[in-house]
Each structure stands twice: as structure tokens, then as C-alpha cells.
PDB file of C-alpha atoms and ligand atoms in Angstrom:
ATOM      1  CA  UNK R   1     115.571  97.270  71.883  1.00  0.00           C
ATOM      2  CA  UNK R   2     113.354  99.504  73.960  1.00  0.00           C
ATOM      3  CA  UNK R   3     112.401  98.510  77.473  1.00  0.00           C
ATOM      4  CA  UNK R   4     109.820  99.547  80.044  1.00  0.00           C
ATOM      5  CA  UNK R   5     110.324  99.175  83.789  1.00  0.00           C
ATOM      6  CA  UNK R   6     107.335  98.595  86.056  1.00  0.00           C
ATOM      7  CA  UNK R   7     107.333  99.154  89.817  1.00  0.00           C
ATOM      8  CA  UNK R   8     104.589  98.266  92.280  1.00  0.00           C
ATOM      9  CA  UNK R   9     104.907  99.810  95.758  1.00  0.00           C
ATOM     10  CA  UNK R  10     102.885  98.062  98.430  1.00  0.00           C
ATOM     11  CA  UNK R  11     102.913  98.155 102.223  1.00  0.00           C
ATOM     12  CA  UNK R  12     104.433  94.651 102.374  1.00  0.00           C
ATOM     13  CA  UNK R  13     106.267  94.097  99.079  1.00  0.00           C
ATOM     14  CA  UNK R  14     108.038  96.046  96.376  1.00  0.00           C
ATOM     15  CA  UNK R  15     107.823  94.436  92.970  1.00  0.00           C
ATOM     16  CA  UNK R  16     109.815  95.556  89.965  1.00  0.00           C
ATOM     17  CA  UNK R  17     109.920  94.216  86.432  1.00  0.00           C
ATOM     18  CA  UNK R  18     111.292  94.862  82.992  1.00  0.00           C
ATOM     19  CA  UNK R  19     109.852  94.062  79.590  1.00  0.00           C
ATOM     20  CA  UNK R  20     110.567  94.883  76.001  1.00  0.00           C
ATOM     21  CA  UNK R  21     108.112  97.419  74.638  1.00  0.00           C
ATOM     22  CA  UNK R  22     107.408  95.329  71.533  1.00  0.00           C
ATOM     23  CA  UNK R  23     106.467  92.203  73.453  1.00  0.00           C
ATOM     24  CA  UNK R  24     104.626  92.842  76.701  1.00  0.00           C
ATOM     25  CA  UNK R  25     103.372  89.284  76.950  1.00  0.00           C
ATOM     26  CA  UNK R  26     102.806  88.363  80.635  1.00  0.00           C
ATOM     27  CA  UNK R  27     104.998  85.275  80.358  1.00  0.00           C
ATOM     28  CA  UNK R  28     108.112  87.098  79.123  1.00  0.00           C
ATOM     29  CA  UNK R  29     108.204  89.835  81.785  1.00  0.00           C
ATOM     30  CA  UNK R  30     111.228  89.555  84.118  1.00  0.00           C
ATOM     31  CA  UNK R  31     110.376  90.262  87.770  1.00  0.00           C
ATOM     32  CA  UNK R  32     111.975  90.939  91.151  1.00  0.00           C
ATOM     33  CA  UNK R  33     110.239  91.041  94.529  1.00  0.00           C
ATOM     34  CA  UNK R  34     111.462  92.207  97.956  1.00  0.00           C
ATOM     35  CA  UNK R  35     109.953  93.175 101.297  1.00  0.00           C
ATOM     36  CA  UNK R  36     109.283  96.917 101.523  1.00  0.00           C
ATOM     37  CA  UNK R  37     112.024  98.813 103.393  1.00  0.00           C
ATOM     38  CA  UNK R  38     110.726 101.408 105.855  1.00  0.00           C
ATOM     39  CA  UNK R  39     113.865 102.275 107.878  1.00  0.00           C
ATOM     40  CA  UNK R  40     113.824 105.948 106.880  1.00  0.00           C
ATOM     41  CA  UNK R  41     112.033 108.239 104.454  1.00  0.00           C
ATOM     42  CA  UNK R  42     114.425 107.590 101.585  1.00  0.00           C
ATOM     43  CA  UNK R  43     114.793 103.815 102.109  1.00  0.00           C
ATOM     44  CA  UNK R  44     112.032 103.077  99.635  1.00  0.00           C
ATOM     45  CA  UNK R  45     113.434 105.112  96.744  1.00  0.00           C
ATOM     46  CA  UNK R  46     116.940 103.690  97.358  1.00  0.00           C
ATOM     47  CA  UNK R  47     115.493 100.182  97.301  1.00  0.00           C
ATOM     48  CA  UNK R  48     113.663 100.794  94.009  1.00  0.00           C
ATOM     49  CA  UNK R  49     116.786 102.263  92.371  1.00  0.00           C
ATOM     50  CA  UNK R  50     118.862  99.257  93.503  1.00  0.00           C
ATOM     51  CA  UNK R  51     116.231  96.808  92.195  1.00  0.00           C
ATOM     52  CA  UNK R  52     116.069  98.557  88.802  1.00  0.00           C
ATOM     53  CA  UNK R  53     119.879  98.501  88.554  1.00  0.00           C
ATOM     54  CA  UNK R  54     119.955  94.761  89.213  1.00  0.00           C
ATOM     55  CA  UNK R  55     117.224  94.110  86.620  1.00  0.00           C
ATOM     56  CA  UNK R  56     119.358  96.000  84.110  1.00  0.00           C
ATOM     57  CA  UNK R  57     122.666  94.315  84.941  1.00  0.00           C
ATOM     58  CA  UNK R  58     121.246  90.783  85.287  1.00  0.00           C
ATOM     59  CA  UNK R  59     119.674  91.063  81.848  1.00  0.00           C
ATOM     60  CA  UNK R  60     122.498  93.014  80.215  1.00  0.00           C
ATOM     61  CA  UNK R  61     120.255  95.943  79.362  1.00  0.00           C
ATOM     62  CA  UNK R  62     121.728  99.461  79.091  1.00  0.00           C
ATOM     63  CA  UNK R  63     120.106 102.482  80.751  1.00  0.00           C
ATOM     64  CA  UNK R  64     119.974 104.056  77.276  1.00  0.00           C
ATOM     65  CA  UNK R  65     117.581 101.289  76.201  1.00  0.00           C
ATOM     66  CA  UNK R  66     115.096 102.240  78.945  1.00  0.00           C
ATOM     67  CA  UNK R  67     112.102 104.226  77.733  1.00  0.00           C
ATOM     68  CA  UNK R  68     110.364 104.785  81.037  1.00  0.00           C
ATOM     69  CA  UNK R  69     110.075 103.767  84.677  1.00  0.00           C
ATOM     70  CA  UNK R  70     106.420 103.373  85.582  1.00  0.00           C
ATOM     71  CA  UNK R  71     105.439 103.280  89.214  1.00  0.00           C
ATOM     72  CA  UNK R  72     102.124 102.155  90.629  1.00  0.00           C
ATOM     73  CA  UNK R  73     101.899 102.898  94.332  1.00  0.00           C
ATOM     74  CA  UNK R  74      99.604 102.718  97.284  1.00  0.00           C
ATOM     75  CA  UNK R  75      98.359 106.272  97.800  1.00  0.00           C
ATOM     76  CA  UNK R  76      97.432 108.907  98.429  1.00  0.00           C
ATOM     77  CA  UNK R  77     100.046 110.531  96.240  1.00  0.00           C
ATOM     78  CA  UNK R  78     100.730 113.667  94.276  1.00  0.00           C
ATOM     79  CA  UNK R  79     101.500 112.443  90.772  1.00  0.00           C
ATOM     80  CA  UNK R  80     103.014 115.789  89.728  1.00  0.00           C
ATOM     81  CA  UNK R  81     105.596 116.033  92.516  1.00  0.00           C
ATOM     82  CA  UNK R  82     105.946 112.244  92.798  1.00  0.00           C
ATOM     83  CA  UNK R  83     105.403 112.198  96.557  1.00  0.00           C
ATOM     84  CA  UNK R  84     103.399 109.667  98.566  1.00  0.00           C
ATOM     85  CA  UNK R  85     101.745 111.238 101.608  1.00  0.00           C
ATOM     86  CA  UNK R  86      99.687 110.086 104.612  1.00  0.00           C
ATOM     87  CA  UNK R  87      99.907 106.410 103.705  1.00  0.00           C
ATOM     88  CA  UNK R  88      99.156 104.333 106.798  1.00  0.00           C
ATOM     89  CA  UNK R  89     101.198 101.295 105.733  1.00  0.00           C
ATOM     90  CA  UNK R  90     104.471 102.672 104.365  1.00  0.00           C
ATOM     91  CA  UNK R  91     105.740 103.951 107.703  1.00  0.00           C
ATOM     92  CA  UNK R  92     106.348 107.644 106.924  1.00  0.00           C
ATOM     93  CA  UNK R  93     104.187 110.727 106.491  1.00  0.00           C
ATOM     94  CA  UNK R  94     105.923 111.925 103.310  1.00  0.00           C
ATOM     95  CA  UNK R  95     107.900 109.719 100.925  1.00  0.00           C
ATOM     96  CA  UNK R  96     109.629 111.228  97.873  1.00  0.00           C
ATOM     97  CA  UNK R  97     109.778 108.784  94.999  1.00  0.00           C
ATOM     98  CA  UNK R  98     110.059 110.522  91.639  1.00  0.00           C
ATOM     99  CA  UNK R  99     112.820 113.003  92.631  1.00  0.00           C
ATOM    100  CA  UNK R 100     115.410 110.423  93.738  1.00  0.00           C
ATOM    101  CA  UNK R 101     114.594 108.105  90.810  1.00  0.00           C
ATOM    102  CA  UNK R 102     114.964 110.943  88.281  1.00  0.00           C
ATOM    103  CA  UNK R 103     118.299 111.744  89.925  1.00  0.00           C
ATOM    104  CA  UNK R 104     119.491 108.150  89.516  1.00  0.00           C
ATOM    105  CA  UNK R 105     118.192 107.796  85.931  1.00  0.00           C
ATOM    106  CA  UNK R 106     118.132 111.367  84.545  1.00  0.00           C
ATOM    107  CA  UNK R 107     117.616 110.348  80.922  1.00  0.00           C
ATOM    108  CA  UNK R 108     114.609 108.108  81.635  1.00  0.00           C
ATOM    109  CA  UNK R 109     111.024 109.277  81.901  1.00  0.00           C
ATOM    110  CA  UNK R 110     109.409 108.473  85.265  1.00  0.00           C
ATOM    111  CA  UNK R 111     105.634 108.072  85.528  1.00  0.00           C
ATOM    112  CA  UNK R 112     103.559 107.517  88.636  1.00  0.00           C
ATOM    113  CA  UNK R 113     100.022 106.351  89.219  1.00  0.00           C
ATOM    114  CA  UNK R 114      97.828 105.453  92.161  1.00  0.00           C
ATOM    115  CA  UNK R 115      97.826 101.621  92.415  1.00  0.00           C
ATOM    116  CA  UNK R 116      94.112 101.081  91.836  1.00  0.00           C
ATOM    117  CA  UNK R 117      94.165 103.435  88.841  1.00  0.00           C
ATOM    118  CA  UNK R 118      97.176 101.521  87.513  1.00  0.00           C
ATOM    119  CA  UNK R 119      95.457  98.200  88.133  1.00  0.00           C
ATOM    120  CA  UNK R 120      92.407  99.133  86.071  1.00  0.00           C
ATOM    121  CA  UNK R 121      94.799  99.922  83.198  1.00  0.00           C
ATOM    122  CA  UNK R 122      96.291  96.448  83.737  1.00  0.00           C
ATOM    123  CA  UNK R 123      92.839  94.868  83.517  1.00  0.00           C
ATOM    124  CA  UNK R 124      92.111  97.011  80.453  1.00  0.00           C
ATOM    125  CA  UNK R 125      95.283  95.886  78.655  1.00  0.00           C
ATOM    126  CA  UNK R 126      95.586  92.260  79.784  1.00  0.00           C
ATOM    127  CA  UNK R 127      92.135  90.991  80.668  1.00  0.00           C
ATOM    128  CA  UNK R 128      88.951  92.920  79.848  1.00  0.00           C
ATOM    129  CA  UNK R 129      86.893  91.930  76.814  1.00  0.00           C
ATOM    130  CA  UNK R 130      86.396  94.469  74.033  1.00  0.00           C
ATOM    131  CA  UNK R 131      82.874  95.347  75.103  1.00  0.00           C
ATOM    132  CA  UNK R 132      84.018  95.909  78.714  1.00  0.00           C
ATOM    133  CA  UNK R 133      87.016  98.141  77.995  1.00  0.00           C
ATOM    134  CA  UNK R 134      85.339 101.544  77.698  1.00  0.00           C
ATOM    135  CA  UNK R 135      83.405 101.399  80.967  1.00  0.00           C
ATOM    136  CA  UNK R 136      85.450  99.425  83.415  1.00  0.00           C
ATOM    137  CA  UNK R 137      86.094  99.396  87.159  1.00  0.00           C
ATOM    138  CA  UNK R 138      88.717  97.586  89.209  1.00  0.00           C
ATOM    139  CA  UNK R 139      88.295  97.287  92.975  1.00  0.00           C
ATOM    140  CA  UNK R 140      91.154  96.149  95.173  1.00  0.00           C
ATOM    141  CA  UNK R 141      90.357  94.652  98.569  1.00  0.00           C
ATOM    142  CA  UNK R 142      93.428  94.115 100.710  1.00  0.00           C
ATOM    143  CA  UNK R 143      94.588  96.038 103.783  1.00  0.00           C
ATOM    144  CA  UNK R 144      92.482  98.849 102.342  1.00  0.00           C
ATOM    145  CA  UNK R 145      89.968  99.212  99.525  1.00  0.00           C
ATOM    146  CA  UNK R 146      90.640 101.249  96.390  1.00  0.00           C
ATOM    147  CA  UNK R 147      89.110 101.629  92.970  1.00  0.00           C
ATOM    148  CA  UNK R 148      90.237 102.504  89.471  1.00  0.00           C
ATOM    149  CA  UNK R 149      87.632 103.717  87.009  1.00  0.00           C
ATOM    150  CA  UNK R 150      87.490 104.045  83.221  1.00  0.00           C
ATOM    151  CA  UNK R 151      84.429 105.902  81.890  1.00  0.00           C
ATOM    152  CA  UNK R 152      83.719 106.329  78.160  1.00  0.00           C
ATOM    153  CA  UNK R 153      87.236 105.101  77.407  1.00  0.00           C
ATOM    154  CA  UNK R 154      88.999 107.548  79.730  1.00  0.00           C
ATOM    155  CA  UNK R 155      90.776 106.823  83.000  1.00  0.00           C
ATOM    156  CA  UNK R 156      89.447 109.041  85.798  1.00  0.00           C
ATOM    157  CA  UNK R 157      92.413 110.509  87.675  1.00  0.00           C
ATOM    158  CA  UNK R 158      91.394 113.687  89.476  1.00  0.00           C
ATOM    159  CA  UNK R 159      93.444 116.764  90.396  1.00  0.00           C
ATOM    160  CA  UNK R 160      96.192 114.893  92.291  1.00  0.00           C
ATOM    161  CA  UNK R 161      95.655 111.411  90.846  1.00  0.00           C
ATOM    162  CA  UNK R 162      93.406 110.082  93.604  1.00  0.00           C
ATOM    163  CA  UNK R 163      89.979 109.886  91.948  1.00  0.00           C
ATOM    164  CA  UNK R 164      87.676 107.034  93.030  1.00  0.00           C
ATOM    165  CA  UNK R 165      89.203 106.757  96.515  1.00  0.00           C
ATOM    166  CA  UNK R 166      86.259 104.466  97.209  1.00  0.00           C
ATOM    167  CA  UNK R 167      87.519 102.737 100.353  1.00  0.00           C
ATOM    168  CA  UNK R 168      87.145 105.929 102.336  1.00  0.00           C
ATOM    169  CA  UNK R 169      83.670 106.545 101.004  1.00  0.00           C
ATOM    170  CA  UNK R 170      81.605 106.978 104.151  1.00  0.00           C
ATOM    171  CA  UNK R 171      78.835 104.435 104.099  1.00  0.00           C
ATOM    172  CA  UNK R 172      77.831 104.458 107.768  1.00  0.00           C
ATOM    173  CA  UNK R 173      78.413 107.890 109.348  1.00  0.00           C
ATOM    174  CA  UNK R 174      77.173 106.788 112.780  1.00  0.00           C
ATOM    175  CA  UNK R 175      79.515 103.806 112.991  1.00  0.00           C
ATOM    176  CA  UNK R 176      81.550 103.728 116.219  1.00  0.00           C
ATOM    177  CA  UNK R 177      84.471 101.954 114.515  1.00  0.00           C
ATOM    178  CA  UNK R 178      87.244 104.298 113.443  1.00  0.00           C
ATOM    179  CA  UNK R 179      88.871 103.796 110.034  1.00  0.00           C
ATOM    180  CA  UNK R 180      92.682 103.817 109.572  1.00  0.00           C
ATOM    181  CA  UNK R 181      92.256 107.324 108.054  1.00  0.00           C
ATOM    182  CA  UNK R 182      90.798 108.689 111.301  1.00  0.00           C
ATOM    183  CA  UNK R 183      87.219 109.075 110.067  1.00  0.00           C
ATOM    184  CA  UNK R 184      84.404 106.730 111.025  1.00  0.00           C
ATOM    185  CA  UNK R 185      82.182 104.580 108.851  1.00  0.00           C
ATOM    186  CA  UNK R 186      84.357 104.269 105.739  1.00  0.00           C
ATOM    187  CA  UNK R 187      83.670 101.226 103.546  1.00  0.00           C
ATOM    188  CA  UNK R 188      87.113  99.765 104.296  1.00  0.00           C
ATOM    189  CA  UNK R 189      86.530 100.035 108.056  1.00  0.00           C
ATOM    190  CA  UNK R 190      84.013  97.189 107.612  1.00  0.00           C
ATOM    191  CA  UNK R 191      85.337  95.151 104.737  1.00  0.00           C
ATOM    192  CA  UNK R 192      89.106  95.519 104.198  1.00  0.00           C
ATOM    193  CA  UNK R 193      91.880  93.763 106.134  1.00  0.00           C
ATOM    194  CA  UNK R 194      92.544  96.741 108.430  1.00  0.00           C
ATOM    195  CA  UNK R 195      88.835  97.210 109.160  1.00  0.00           C
ATOM    196  CA  UNK R 196      88.174  93.516 109.699  1.00  0.00           C
ATOM    197  CA  UNK R 197      90.962  93.422 112.319  1.00  0.00           C
ATOM    198  CA  UNK R 198      89.177  96.190 114.227  1.00  0.00           C
ATOM    199  CA  UNK R 199      85.806  94.454 113.889  1.00  0.00           C
ATOM    200  CA  UNK R 200      87.440  91.251 115.195  1.00  0.00           C
ATOM    201  CA  UNK R 201      88.976  92.930 118.260  1.00  0.00           C
ATOM    202  CA  UNK R 202      85.677  94.736 118.922  1.00  0.00           C
ATOM    203  CA  UNK R 203      84.154  91.310 119.705  1.00  0.00           C
ATOM    204  CA  UNK R 204      87.156  90.322 121.853  1.00  0.00           C
ATOM    205  CA  UNK R 205      88.759  87.888 119.396  1.00  0.00           C
ATOM    206  CA  UNK R 206      92.357  87.668 118.203  1.00  0.00           C
ATOM    207  CA  UNK R 207      91.795  86.108 114.756  1.00  0.00           C
ATOM    208  CA  UNK R 208      93.726  87.139 111.688  1.00  0.00           C
ATOM    209  CA  UNK R 209      91.574  87.989 108.676  1.00  0.00           C
ATOM    210  CA  UNK R 210      92.381  84.554 107.269  1.00  0.00           C
ATOM    211  CA  UNK R 211      91.242  82.898 110.535  1.00  0.00           C
ATOM    212  CA  UNK R 212      88.086  84.993 110.513  1.00  0.00           C
ATOM    213  CA  UNK R 213      87.076  83.534 107.140  1.00  0.00           C
ATOM    214  CA  UNK R 214      88.139  80.021 108.231  1.00  0.00           C
ATOM    215  CA  UNK R 215      85.977  80.291 111.341  1.00  0.00           C
ATOM    216  CA  UNK R 216      83.050  81.624 109.326  1.00  0.00           C
ATOM    217  CA  UNK R 217      83.441  78.656 106.978  1.00  0.00           C
ATOM    218  CA  UNK R 218      83.328  76.303 109.990  1.00  0.00           C
ATOM    219  CA  UNK R 219      80.064  77.897 111.153  1.00  0.00           C
ATOM    220  CA  UNK R 220      81.273  80.125 114.015  1.00  0.00           C
ATOM    221  CA  UNK R 221      78.370  82.574 114.385  1.00  0.00           C
ATOM    222  CA  UNK R 222      80.490  85.498 115.600  1.00  0.00           C
ATOM    223  CA  UNK R 223      82.776  85.128 112.581  1.00  0.00           C
ATOM    224  CA  UNK R 224      79.814  84.766 110.250  1.00  0.00           C
ATOM    225  CA  UNK R 225      78.295  87.963 111.623  1.00  0.00           C
ATOM    226  CA  UNK R 226      81.455  89.968 110.837  1.00  0.00           C
ATOM    227  CA  UNK R 227      81.690  88.407 107.371  1.00  0.00           C
ATOM    228  CA  UNK R 228      77.973  89.111 106.722  1.00  0.00           C
ATOM    229  CA  UNK R 229      78.465  92.723 107.748  1.00  0.00           C
ATOM    230  CA  UNK R 230      81.552  93.018 105.502  1.00  0.00           C
ATOM    231  CA  UNK R 231      79.572  91.619 102.576  1.00  0.00           C
ATOM    232  CA  UNK R 232      76.617  93.912 103.232  1.00  0.00           C
ATOM    233  CA  UNK R 233      78.933  96.929 103.056  1.00  0.00           C
ATOM    234  CA  UNK R 234      80.772  95.453 100.064  1.00  0.00           C
ATOM    235  CA  UNK R 235      77.439  95.408  98.264  1.00  0.00           C
ATOM    236  CA  UNK R 236      76.675  98.974  99.422  1.00  0.00           C
ATOM    237  CA  UNK R 237      80.104 100.149  98.214  1.00  0.00           C
ATOM    238  CA  UNK R 238      79.892  98.387  94.853  1.00  0.00           C
ATOM    239  CA  UNK R 239      76.310  99.616  94.432  1.00  0.00           C
ATOM    240  CA  UNK R 240      77.487 103.208  94.907  1.00  0.00           C
ATOM    241  CA  UNK R 241      80.296 102.717  92.405  1.00  0.00           C
ATOM    242  CA  UNK R 242      77.739 101.358  89.944  1.00  0.00           C
ATOM    243  CA  UNK R 243      75.490 104.381  90.546  1.00  0.00           C
ATOM    244  CA  UNK R 244      78.348 106.846  90.123  1.00  0.00           C
ATOM    245  CA  UNK R 245      80.152 105.373  87.089  1.00  0.00           C
ATOM    246  CA  UNK R 246      77.723 102.959  85.384  1.00  0.00           C
ATOM    247  CA  UNK R 247      80.401 100.407  84.370  1.00  0.00           C
ATOM    248  CA  UNK R 248      79.939  97.424  82.056  1.00  0.00           C
ATOM    249  CA  UNK R 249      82.193  95.256  84.252  1.00  0.00           C
ATOM    250  CA  UNK R 250      83.667  95.396  87.737  1.00  0.00           C
ATOM    251  CA  UNK R 251      86.770  93.290  88.358  1.00  0.00           C
ATOM    252  CA  UNK R 252      87.755  92.577  91.959  1.00  0.00           C
ATOM    253  CA  UNK R 253      91.202  91.634  93.253  1.00  0.00           C
ATOM    254  CA  UNK R 254      93.491  91.938  96.286  1.00  0.00           C
ATOM    255  CA  UNK R 255      94.419  89.724  99.234  1.00  0.00           C
ATOM    256  CA  UNK R 256      90.868  89.449 100.560  1.00  0.00           C
ATOM    257  CA  UNK R 257      89.880  87.622  97.393  1.00  0.00           C
ATOM    258  CA  UNK R 258      91.729  84.549  98.701  1.00  0.00           C
ATOM    259  CA  UNK R 259      88.442  84.088 100.536  1.00  0.00           C
ATOM    260  CA  UNK R 260      86.289  85.052  97.564  1.00  0.00           C
ATOM    261  CA  UNK R 261      84.139  81.924  98.039  1.00  0.00           C
ATOM    262  CA  UNK R 262      82.597  83.654 101.085  1.00  0.00           C
ATOM    263  CA  UNK R 263      82.400  87.086  99.465  1.00  0.00           C
ATOM    264  CA  UNK R 264      81.573  87.115  95.765  1.00  0.00           C
ATOM    265  CA  UNK R 265      78.523  84.785  95.752  1.00  0.00           C
ATOM    266  CA  UNK R 266      76.910  86.854  98.529  1.00  0.00           C
ATOM    267  CA  UNK R 267      77.478  90.134  96.674  1.00  0.00           C
ATOM    268  CA  UNK R 268      76.071  88.638  93.464  1.00  0.00           C
ATOM    269  CA  UNK R 269      73.032  87.298  95.319  1.00  0.00           C
ATOM    270  CA  UNK R 270      72.421  90.669  97.002  1.00  0.00           C
ATOM    271  CA  UNK R 271      72.416  92.387  93.619  1.00  0.00           C
ATOM    272  CA  UNK R 272      70.204  89.732  92.075  1.00  0.00           C
ATOM    273  CA  UNK R 273      67.586  89.487  94.821  1.00  0.00           C
ATOM    274  CA  UNK R 274      67.564  93.026  96.232  1.00  0.00           C
ATOM    275  CA  UNK R 275      68.773  95.044  93.263  1.00  0.00           C
ATOM    276  CA  UNK R 276      67.025  98.336  94.010  1.00  0.00           C
ATOM    277  CA  UNK R 277      68.177  98.316  97.628  1.00  0.00           C
ATOM    278  CA  UNK R 278      71.790  98.545  96.440  1.00  0.00           C
ATOM    279  CA  UNK R 279      71.821 100.215  93.015  1.00  0.00           C
ATOM    280  CA  UNK R 280      69.561 102.133  90.676  1.00  0.00           C
ATOM    281  CA  UNK R 281      71.611 101.348  87.544  1.00  0.00           C
ATOM    282  CA  UNK R 282      71.747  98.134  85.545  1.00  0.00           C
ATOM    283  CA  UNK R 283      73.900  95.631  87.449  1.00  0.00           C
ATOM    284  CA  UNK R 284      77.240  95.127  85.665  1.00  0.00           C
ATOM    285  CA  UNK R 285      79.167  91.916  85.357  1.00  0.00           C
ATOM    286  CA  UNK R 286      81.082  91.469  88.658  1.00  0.00           C
ATOM    287  CA  UNK R 287      83.996  89.035  88.738  1.00  0.00           C
ATOM    288  CA  UNK R 288      87.452  88.290  90.076  1.00  0.00           C
ATOM    289  CA  UNK R 289      90.521  89.377  88.153  1.00  0.00           C
ATOM    290  CA  UNK R 290      92.838  86.582  87.028  1.00  0.00           C
ATOM    291  CA  UNK R 291      95.911  88.850  87.195  1.00  0.00           C
ATOM    292  CA  UNK R 292      96.534  88.012  90.875  1.00  0.00           C
ATOM    293  CA  UNK R 293      99.443  89.547  92.807  1.00  0.00           C
ATOM    294  CA  UNK R 294     101.007  90.927  89.658  1.00  0.00           C
ATOM    295  CA  UNK R 295      98.160  93.250  88.769  1.00  0.00           C
ATOM    296  CA  UNK R 296     100.044  96.296  90.120  1.00  0.00           C
ATOM    297  CA  UNK R 297     103.115  95.566  87.989  1.00  0.00           C
ATOM    298  CA  UNK R 298     101.040  94.842  84.901  1.00  0.00           C
ATOM    299  CA  UNK R 299      99.137  98.078  85.500  1.00  0.00           C
ATOM    300  CA  UNK R 300     102.387 100.039  85.761  1.00  0.00           C
ATOM    301  CA  UNK R 301     103.555  98.565  82.431  1.00  0.00           C
ATOM    302  CA  UNK R 302     100.196  99.316  80.794  1.00  0.00           C
ATOM    303  CA  UNK R 303     100.569 102.929  81.971  1.00  0.00           C
ATOM    304  CA  UNK R 304     103.993 103.118  80.309  1.00  0.00           C
ATOM    305  CA  UNK R 305     102.648 101.653  77.083  1.00  0.00           C
ATOM    306  CA  UNK R 306      99.592 103.921  76.930  1.00  0.00           C
ATOM    307  CA  UNK R 307     101.768 107.011  77.560  1.00  0.00           C
ATOM    308  CA  UNK R 308     104.137 106.029  74.726  1.00  0.00           C
ATOM    309  CA  UNK R 309     101.215 105.276  72.427  1.00  0.00           C
ATOM    310  CA  UNK R 310      99.563 108.589  73.384  1.00  0.00           C
ATOM    311  CA  UNK R 311      96.464 106.457  73.937  1.00  0.00           C
ATOM    312  CA  UNK R 312      93.210 108.373  74.368  1.00  0.00           C
ATOM    313  CA  UNK R 313      92.556 106.494  77.608  1.00  0.00           C
ATOM    314  CA  UNK R 314      94.928 108.905  79.401  1.00  0.00           C
ATOM    315  CA  UNK R 315      93.498 112.115  77.921  1.00  0.00           C
TER     316      UNK R 315
HETATM  317 ZN1  LIG U   1      88.709 105.938 106.013  1.00  0.00          ZN
END
């Protein structure tokens, strides 16, 4: 048998999984999940290697049966050197991933992809309809905001693998609120978890993001104002993505979508009632992904499959 390993590196959790190449059915994938180790710069790669070894031994799979290890990670990263750099949530300036993993599994191919780019491959493989596949966007809204984009059947990757870094698109240059990246006025400084925390403390409150949405639901005007602002900039951000890439469908996922009832209907209404204010192009179908927390893993596996298949999506 031939097997693919998937790895999803996030600021809070590391997920790993293994699946046979012939049957990548969601239900048959074997998974492991742990909290991300940040004790030193090599803790993360050691943790991933240990998790892969236990997937192999628990399922009596030999290293020789492994085709590839496919890693989707929070970025920014350099896909060629396999290094994650300047990530605000992983605890270290520079984290080498590919080198140590290649050392531990020298005979196995190791592929890396930015998590949002991986996730759009996951949506492409597991979820999108045939008429959506060629022009498809995935937007993740969690601690930060990221996007993965497929145009004319090709994944957009960029010189280092960080194309469509939409969350740091500057949508209000005169904003006084600083983004986690150090700039001001990025989309995620208004609408992602990290940005919402800053917007909450700016009004003297100590709510978590979850409490913010709860309070908005209960009618607290201060909470509603922050949520309204987040949704306004969500519509601005999605409108720009629609102008730039002209997708057929935009799928949205990430932790923030636990409160999608206060987000998605507002975005859809903005596009319906004030279309030209937010986008010049035809409004695409905008919806939540059903892949949930596992979208990163599924995206990593889809990457492995498309590489093996020499699929044109990666050309
Ligand atoms: Zn930023």
C-alpha cells in the first residue's frame, strides 16, 4: 500500500494524519492532535516527527510505504527552504521544518504549503462543485485572516508561496489600531481574532472574541459596534478579493465562523444591497466550508495527491 501523511501546523494545535493514497475518503483518515510545542526553535519539528512515527507504529505501516509528508502551515514561509519566519503565533522568529523532517525520513518526499493555500486545495478536492473548481477562493478567519486562490484552474502561490496574503491587505491606512504585523489598518486588525481583541481593549473591555459576539447577540451596543465594523471590513476585504480574482465561489472557514450567524448574513446583505460600493465584479457565491477544523489536514493531503498526480492545478 502507498500512504500519504498530512500535517497541519497551527498556533494552538498540531494535527497529523495518515491515509492510503487509493482511498482518501474523509471517514477513513487516521488522525492525531496535540497542542503546539513552542519551548525552543526545534520543538515543533521534533513534535511532528514523533507524531508521524506514532501514526506509523500504531497502524503498522512501514516508512517504505510512505509516499510523501505534506505540511500545511501558518505562514509566512519559504516553501523552498521549508522555513517558517516571522509568524506571530508560533513563538519563534525562524522555525526550520523541512530540514529536520527530511533528516528523520530521508527516503520520503516532504512538501510544504501555506495553510490557506492548502485549505483551498482541500475545498477543491473535498467540497467544491464542478462549476466552482476552476475559480475558487478560500478565506480563513481565525487569529488572523488568510486566503487561498485558484484562478483558471491554477493555484496562485507566488515567489515564496505566500500569494493572496489578504489579511494584511491594508484597507484603512489611517487607522490608529496597529496590526499584529506592525502595520496599521490591515483587514485582520479589524476582523480577525487578534484584531478584535485590540478593538475590544480600545473600548476598555476585557471580553474574549467569543464574549464579544455573545454580547452583540444580547444587544450590547458597544459589542455590536465592533461587530458591525468587523463586518464592514469583511465586506471590503471580500470585495477586493472578488475584484482581484473574480472567483465563482468563496468558501469561508476558521474559528471566527463559530459566530457565523452574526457575520455571514451581514456580508451577504452588504453585497446584495450595496453591490457597487464593495465590488465591481459579479458577486460570487459566498458560503461556509463544511470541512471544519480538519480543513488544514485535508488540504495537506490534497496537496500530496495533486503532486503525485502531476495535476495541472499546481503548474
Ligand atoms: Zn497586518
